[in-house]
Structure formats: structure tokens, C-alpha cells
PDB file of C-alpha atoms in Angstrom:
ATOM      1  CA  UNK A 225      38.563 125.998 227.474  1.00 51.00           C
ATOM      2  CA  UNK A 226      38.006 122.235 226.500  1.00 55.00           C
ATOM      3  CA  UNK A 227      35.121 120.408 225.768  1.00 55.00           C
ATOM      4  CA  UNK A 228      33.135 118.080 227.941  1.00 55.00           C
ATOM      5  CA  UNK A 229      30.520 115.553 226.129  1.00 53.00           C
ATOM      6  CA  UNK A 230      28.995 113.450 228.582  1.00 57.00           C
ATOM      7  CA  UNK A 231      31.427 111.076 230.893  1.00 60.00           C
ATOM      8  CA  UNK A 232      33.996 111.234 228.325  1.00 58.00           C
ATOM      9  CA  UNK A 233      36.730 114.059 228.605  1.00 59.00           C
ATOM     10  CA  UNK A 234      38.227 114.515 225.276  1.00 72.00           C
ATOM     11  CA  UNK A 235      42.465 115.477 225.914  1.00 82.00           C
ATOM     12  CA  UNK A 236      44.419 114.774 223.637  1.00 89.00           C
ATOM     13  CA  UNK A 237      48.518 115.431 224.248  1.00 90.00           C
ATOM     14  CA  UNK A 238      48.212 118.288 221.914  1.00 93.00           C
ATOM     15  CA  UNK A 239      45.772 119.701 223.740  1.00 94.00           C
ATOM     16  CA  UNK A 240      48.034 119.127 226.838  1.00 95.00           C
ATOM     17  CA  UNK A 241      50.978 120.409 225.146  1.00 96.00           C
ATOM     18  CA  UNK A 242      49.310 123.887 224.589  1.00 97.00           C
ATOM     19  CA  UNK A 243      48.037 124.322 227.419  1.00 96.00           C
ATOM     20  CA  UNK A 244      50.983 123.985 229.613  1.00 96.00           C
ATOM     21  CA  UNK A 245      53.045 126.007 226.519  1.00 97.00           C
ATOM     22  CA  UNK A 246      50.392 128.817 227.508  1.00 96.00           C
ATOM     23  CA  UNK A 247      50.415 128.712 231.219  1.00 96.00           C
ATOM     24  CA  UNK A 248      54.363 128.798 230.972  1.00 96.00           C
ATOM     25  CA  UNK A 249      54.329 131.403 228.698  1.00 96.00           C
ATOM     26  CA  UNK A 250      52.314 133.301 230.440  1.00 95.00           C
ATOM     27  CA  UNK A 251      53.953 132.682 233.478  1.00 94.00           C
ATOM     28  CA  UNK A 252      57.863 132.714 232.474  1.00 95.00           C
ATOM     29  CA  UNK A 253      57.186 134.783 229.034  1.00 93.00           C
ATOM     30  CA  UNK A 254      58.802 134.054 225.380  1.00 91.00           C
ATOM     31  CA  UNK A 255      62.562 134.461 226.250  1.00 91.00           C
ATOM     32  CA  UNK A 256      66.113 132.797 226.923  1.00 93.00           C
ATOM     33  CA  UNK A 257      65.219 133.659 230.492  1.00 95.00           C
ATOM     34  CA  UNK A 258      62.291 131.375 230.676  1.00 95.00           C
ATOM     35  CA  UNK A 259      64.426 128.437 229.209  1.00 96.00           C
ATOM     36  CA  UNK A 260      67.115 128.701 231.408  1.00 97.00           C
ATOM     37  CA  UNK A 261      64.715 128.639 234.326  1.00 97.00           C
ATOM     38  CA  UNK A 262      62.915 125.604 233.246  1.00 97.00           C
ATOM     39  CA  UNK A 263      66.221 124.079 232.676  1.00 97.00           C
ATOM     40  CA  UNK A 264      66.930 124.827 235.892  1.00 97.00           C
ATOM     41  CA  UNK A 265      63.811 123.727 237.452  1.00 97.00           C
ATOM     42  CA  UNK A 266      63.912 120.284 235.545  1.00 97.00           C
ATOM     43  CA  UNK A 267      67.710 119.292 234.312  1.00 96.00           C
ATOM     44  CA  UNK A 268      65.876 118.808 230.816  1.00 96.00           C
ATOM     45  CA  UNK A 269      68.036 119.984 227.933  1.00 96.00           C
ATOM     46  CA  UNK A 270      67.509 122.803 226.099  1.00 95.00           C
ATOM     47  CA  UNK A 271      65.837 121.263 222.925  1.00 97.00           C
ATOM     48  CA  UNK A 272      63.170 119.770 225.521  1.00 96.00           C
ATOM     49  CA  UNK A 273      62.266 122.989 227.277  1.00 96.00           C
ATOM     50  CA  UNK A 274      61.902 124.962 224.021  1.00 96.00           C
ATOM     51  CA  UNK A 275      59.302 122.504 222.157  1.00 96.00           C
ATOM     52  CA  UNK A 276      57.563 122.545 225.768  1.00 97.00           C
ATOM     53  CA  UNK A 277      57.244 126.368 225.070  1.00 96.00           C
ATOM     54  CA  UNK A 278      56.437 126.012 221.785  1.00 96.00           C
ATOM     55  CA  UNK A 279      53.356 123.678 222.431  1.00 96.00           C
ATOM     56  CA  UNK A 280      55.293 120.836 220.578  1.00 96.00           C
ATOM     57  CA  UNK A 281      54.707 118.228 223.754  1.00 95.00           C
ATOM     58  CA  UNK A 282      54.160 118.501 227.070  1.00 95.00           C
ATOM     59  CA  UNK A 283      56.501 117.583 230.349  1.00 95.00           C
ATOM     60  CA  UNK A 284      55.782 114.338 231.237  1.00 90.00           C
ATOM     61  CA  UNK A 285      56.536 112.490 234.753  1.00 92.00           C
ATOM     62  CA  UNK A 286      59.224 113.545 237.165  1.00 96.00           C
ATOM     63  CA  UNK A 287      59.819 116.902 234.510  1.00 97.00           C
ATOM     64  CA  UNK A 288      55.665 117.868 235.075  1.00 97.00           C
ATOM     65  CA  UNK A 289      56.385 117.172 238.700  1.00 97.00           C
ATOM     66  CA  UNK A 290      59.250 119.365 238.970  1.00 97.00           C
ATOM     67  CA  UNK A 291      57.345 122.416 237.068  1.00 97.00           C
ATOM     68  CA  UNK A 292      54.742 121.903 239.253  1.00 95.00           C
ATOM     69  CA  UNK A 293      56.226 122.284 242.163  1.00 95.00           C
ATOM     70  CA  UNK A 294      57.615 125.916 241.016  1.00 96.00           C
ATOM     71  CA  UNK A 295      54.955 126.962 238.773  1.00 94.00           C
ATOM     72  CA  UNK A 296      50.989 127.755 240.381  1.00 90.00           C
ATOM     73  CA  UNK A 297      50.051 128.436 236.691  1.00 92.00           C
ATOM     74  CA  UNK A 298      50.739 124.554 235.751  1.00 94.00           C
ATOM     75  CA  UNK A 299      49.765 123.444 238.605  1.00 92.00           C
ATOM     76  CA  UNK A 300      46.531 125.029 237.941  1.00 90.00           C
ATOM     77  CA  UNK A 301      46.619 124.439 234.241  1.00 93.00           C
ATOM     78  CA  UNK A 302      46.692 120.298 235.358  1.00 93.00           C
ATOM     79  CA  UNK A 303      44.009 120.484 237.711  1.00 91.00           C
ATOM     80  CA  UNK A 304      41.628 122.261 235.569  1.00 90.00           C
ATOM     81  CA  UNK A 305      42.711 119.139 232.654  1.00 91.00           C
ATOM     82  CA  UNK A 306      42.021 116.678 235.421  1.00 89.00           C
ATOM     83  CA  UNK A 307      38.624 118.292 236.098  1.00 87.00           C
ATOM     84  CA  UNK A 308      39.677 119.119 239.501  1.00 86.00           C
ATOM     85  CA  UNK A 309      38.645 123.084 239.854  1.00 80.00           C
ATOM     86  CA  UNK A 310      37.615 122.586 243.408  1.00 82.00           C
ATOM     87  CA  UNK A 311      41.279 121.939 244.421  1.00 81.00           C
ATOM     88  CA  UNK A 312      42.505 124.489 242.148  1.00 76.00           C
ATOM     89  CA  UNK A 313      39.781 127.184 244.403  1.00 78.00           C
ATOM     90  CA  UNK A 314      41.234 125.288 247.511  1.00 82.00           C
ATOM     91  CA  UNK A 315      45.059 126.367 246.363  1.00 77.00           C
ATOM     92  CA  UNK A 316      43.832 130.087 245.729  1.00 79.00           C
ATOM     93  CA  UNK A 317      41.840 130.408 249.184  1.00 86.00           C
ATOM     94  CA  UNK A 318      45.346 131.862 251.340  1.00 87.00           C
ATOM     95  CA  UNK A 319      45.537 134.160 248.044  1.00 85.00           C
ATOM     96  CA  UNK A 320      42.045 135.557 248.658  1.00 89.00           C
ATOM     97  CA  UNK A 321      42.372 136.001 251.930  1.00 93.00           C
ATOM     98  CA  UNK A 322      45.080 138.154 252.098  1.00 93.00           C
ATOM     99  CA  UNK A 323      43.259 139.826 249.524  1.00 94.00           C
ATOM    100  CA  UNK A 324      40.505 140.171 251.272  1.00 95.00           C
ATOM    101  CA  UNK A 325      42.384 141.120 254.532  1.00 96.00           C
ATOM    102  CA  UNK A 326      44.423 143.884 252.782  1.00 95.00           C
ATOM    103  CA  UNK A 327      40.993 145.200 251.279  1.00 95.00           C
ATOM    104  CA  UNK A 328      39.538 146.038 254.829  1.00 94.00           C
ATOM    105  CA  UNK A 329      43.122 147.297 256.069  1.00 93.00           C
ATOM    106  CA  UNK A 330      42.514 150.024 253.171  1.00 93.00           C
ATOM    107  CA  UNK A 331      38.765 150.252 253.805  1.00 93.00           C
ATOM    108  CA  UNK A 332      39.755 150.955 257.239  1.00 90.00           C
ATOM    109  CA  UNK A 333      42.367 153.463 256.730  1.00 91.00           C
ATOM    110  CA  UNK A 334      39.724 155.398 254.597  1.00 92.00           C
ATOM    111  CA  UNK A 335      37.419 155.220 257.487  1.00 90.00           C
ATOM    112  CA  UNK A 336      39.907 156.570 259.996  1.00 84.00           C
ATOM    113  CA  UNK A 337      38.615 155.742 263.336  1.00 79.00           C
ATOM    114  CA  UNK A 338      35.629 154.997 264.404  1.00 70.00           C
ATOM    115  CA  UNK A 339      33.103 157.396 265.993  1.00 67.00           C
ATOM    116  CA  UNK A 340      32.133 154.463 268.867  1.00 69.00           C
ATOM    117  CA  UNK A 341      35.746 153.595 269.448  1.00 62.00           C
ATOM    118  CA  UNK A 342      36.830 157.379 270.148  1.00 57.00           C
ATOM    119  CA  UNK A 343      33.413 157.498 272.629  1.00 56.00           C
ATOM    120  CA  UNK A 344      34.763 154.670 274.783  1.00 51.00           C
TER     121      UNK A 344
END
């Protein structure tokens, strides 16, 4: 996704600004819908949520805090800018494991019962 030379991590805010635009729009989709909702999420006016869909700037503050708090694709989308992808696996663990857990349910039910169990 970006770039890493060295110590240095090159960001720029338009680099920010897209990458939030994408997770967003990915998230919430290209519609009135997903402005009202970030208006909703943030009090920001209407101008300011479309140009942070449109990859024009980014949220900054409070507003980033806000989105992040309702949205795991910008909360993931910051991490990853902050170089912090072991907290981002962290916040997807509870995900995986009910993966995981409804995986061997199924496995199970394809199974059907045990041969040992029906013994004993």
C-alpha cells in the first residue's frame, strides 16, 4: 500500500485523505446514505463529509475519533498508516475466533457423531 524507505515513513495528507475516502467507501459505499451516516456519526456538515469521500482531506481530531469509533475499516485503515498491524491482528483475533469456532461447529455436523462417543 505505501512505501517504507528506511526509518522514514513517507504520508503525506493526500495519501491520508485517500485512504480513509477508500476504507469509507468501501465500508459505507458512494451514496446519500453514507453521508447522512457520517453526518450523523460526526455533526460535520455536509460539504465536509462529501470531500472526506471524495479523497479531498481527511477527518482530523475529534471527527477521526468519532469515525473511528463506528467504523473497523478506519480504524484499521489508521493503524496500518501508523505502522501498527500488530494491533490491527489484535482487533481481528474475537473475529477469527468465532470463525474458527463456527468452522468446527460445521466440521462437526458433517462428522455426525463420533464412533468412540456412541461406544461409551
Amino acid at each position: 500500500m505505501i512505501a517504507k524507505m528506511g526509518n522514514f515513513f513517507p504520508i503525506s495528507s493526500e495519501v491520508y485523505a485517500h485512504a480513509l475516502a477508500s476504507a469509507l467507501l468501501d465500508e459505507l459505499g458512494n451514496s446519500h446514505r453514507a453521508i447522512k451516516t457520517l453526518r450523523n456519526w460526526t455533526n460535520a456538515s455536509e460539504r465536509t463529509t462529501k470531500n472526506w469521500l471524495a479523497g479531498a482531506n481527511g477527518p482530523s481530531g475529534l471527527h477521526l475519533i468519532e469515525i473511528m469509533r463506528h467504523s473497523d475499516a478506519v480504524l484499521h485503515i489508521v493503524l496500518e498508516l501508523a505502522q501498527r498491524r500488530s494491533i490491527v491482528a489484535v482487533a481481528l483475533l474475537p473475529a477469527l475466533s468465532q470463525r474458527l469456532t463456527e468452522t468446527a461447529e460445521l466440521i462437526d455436523a458433517c462428522l455426525g457423531p463420533s464412533p468412540l462417543s456412541a461406544t461409551s
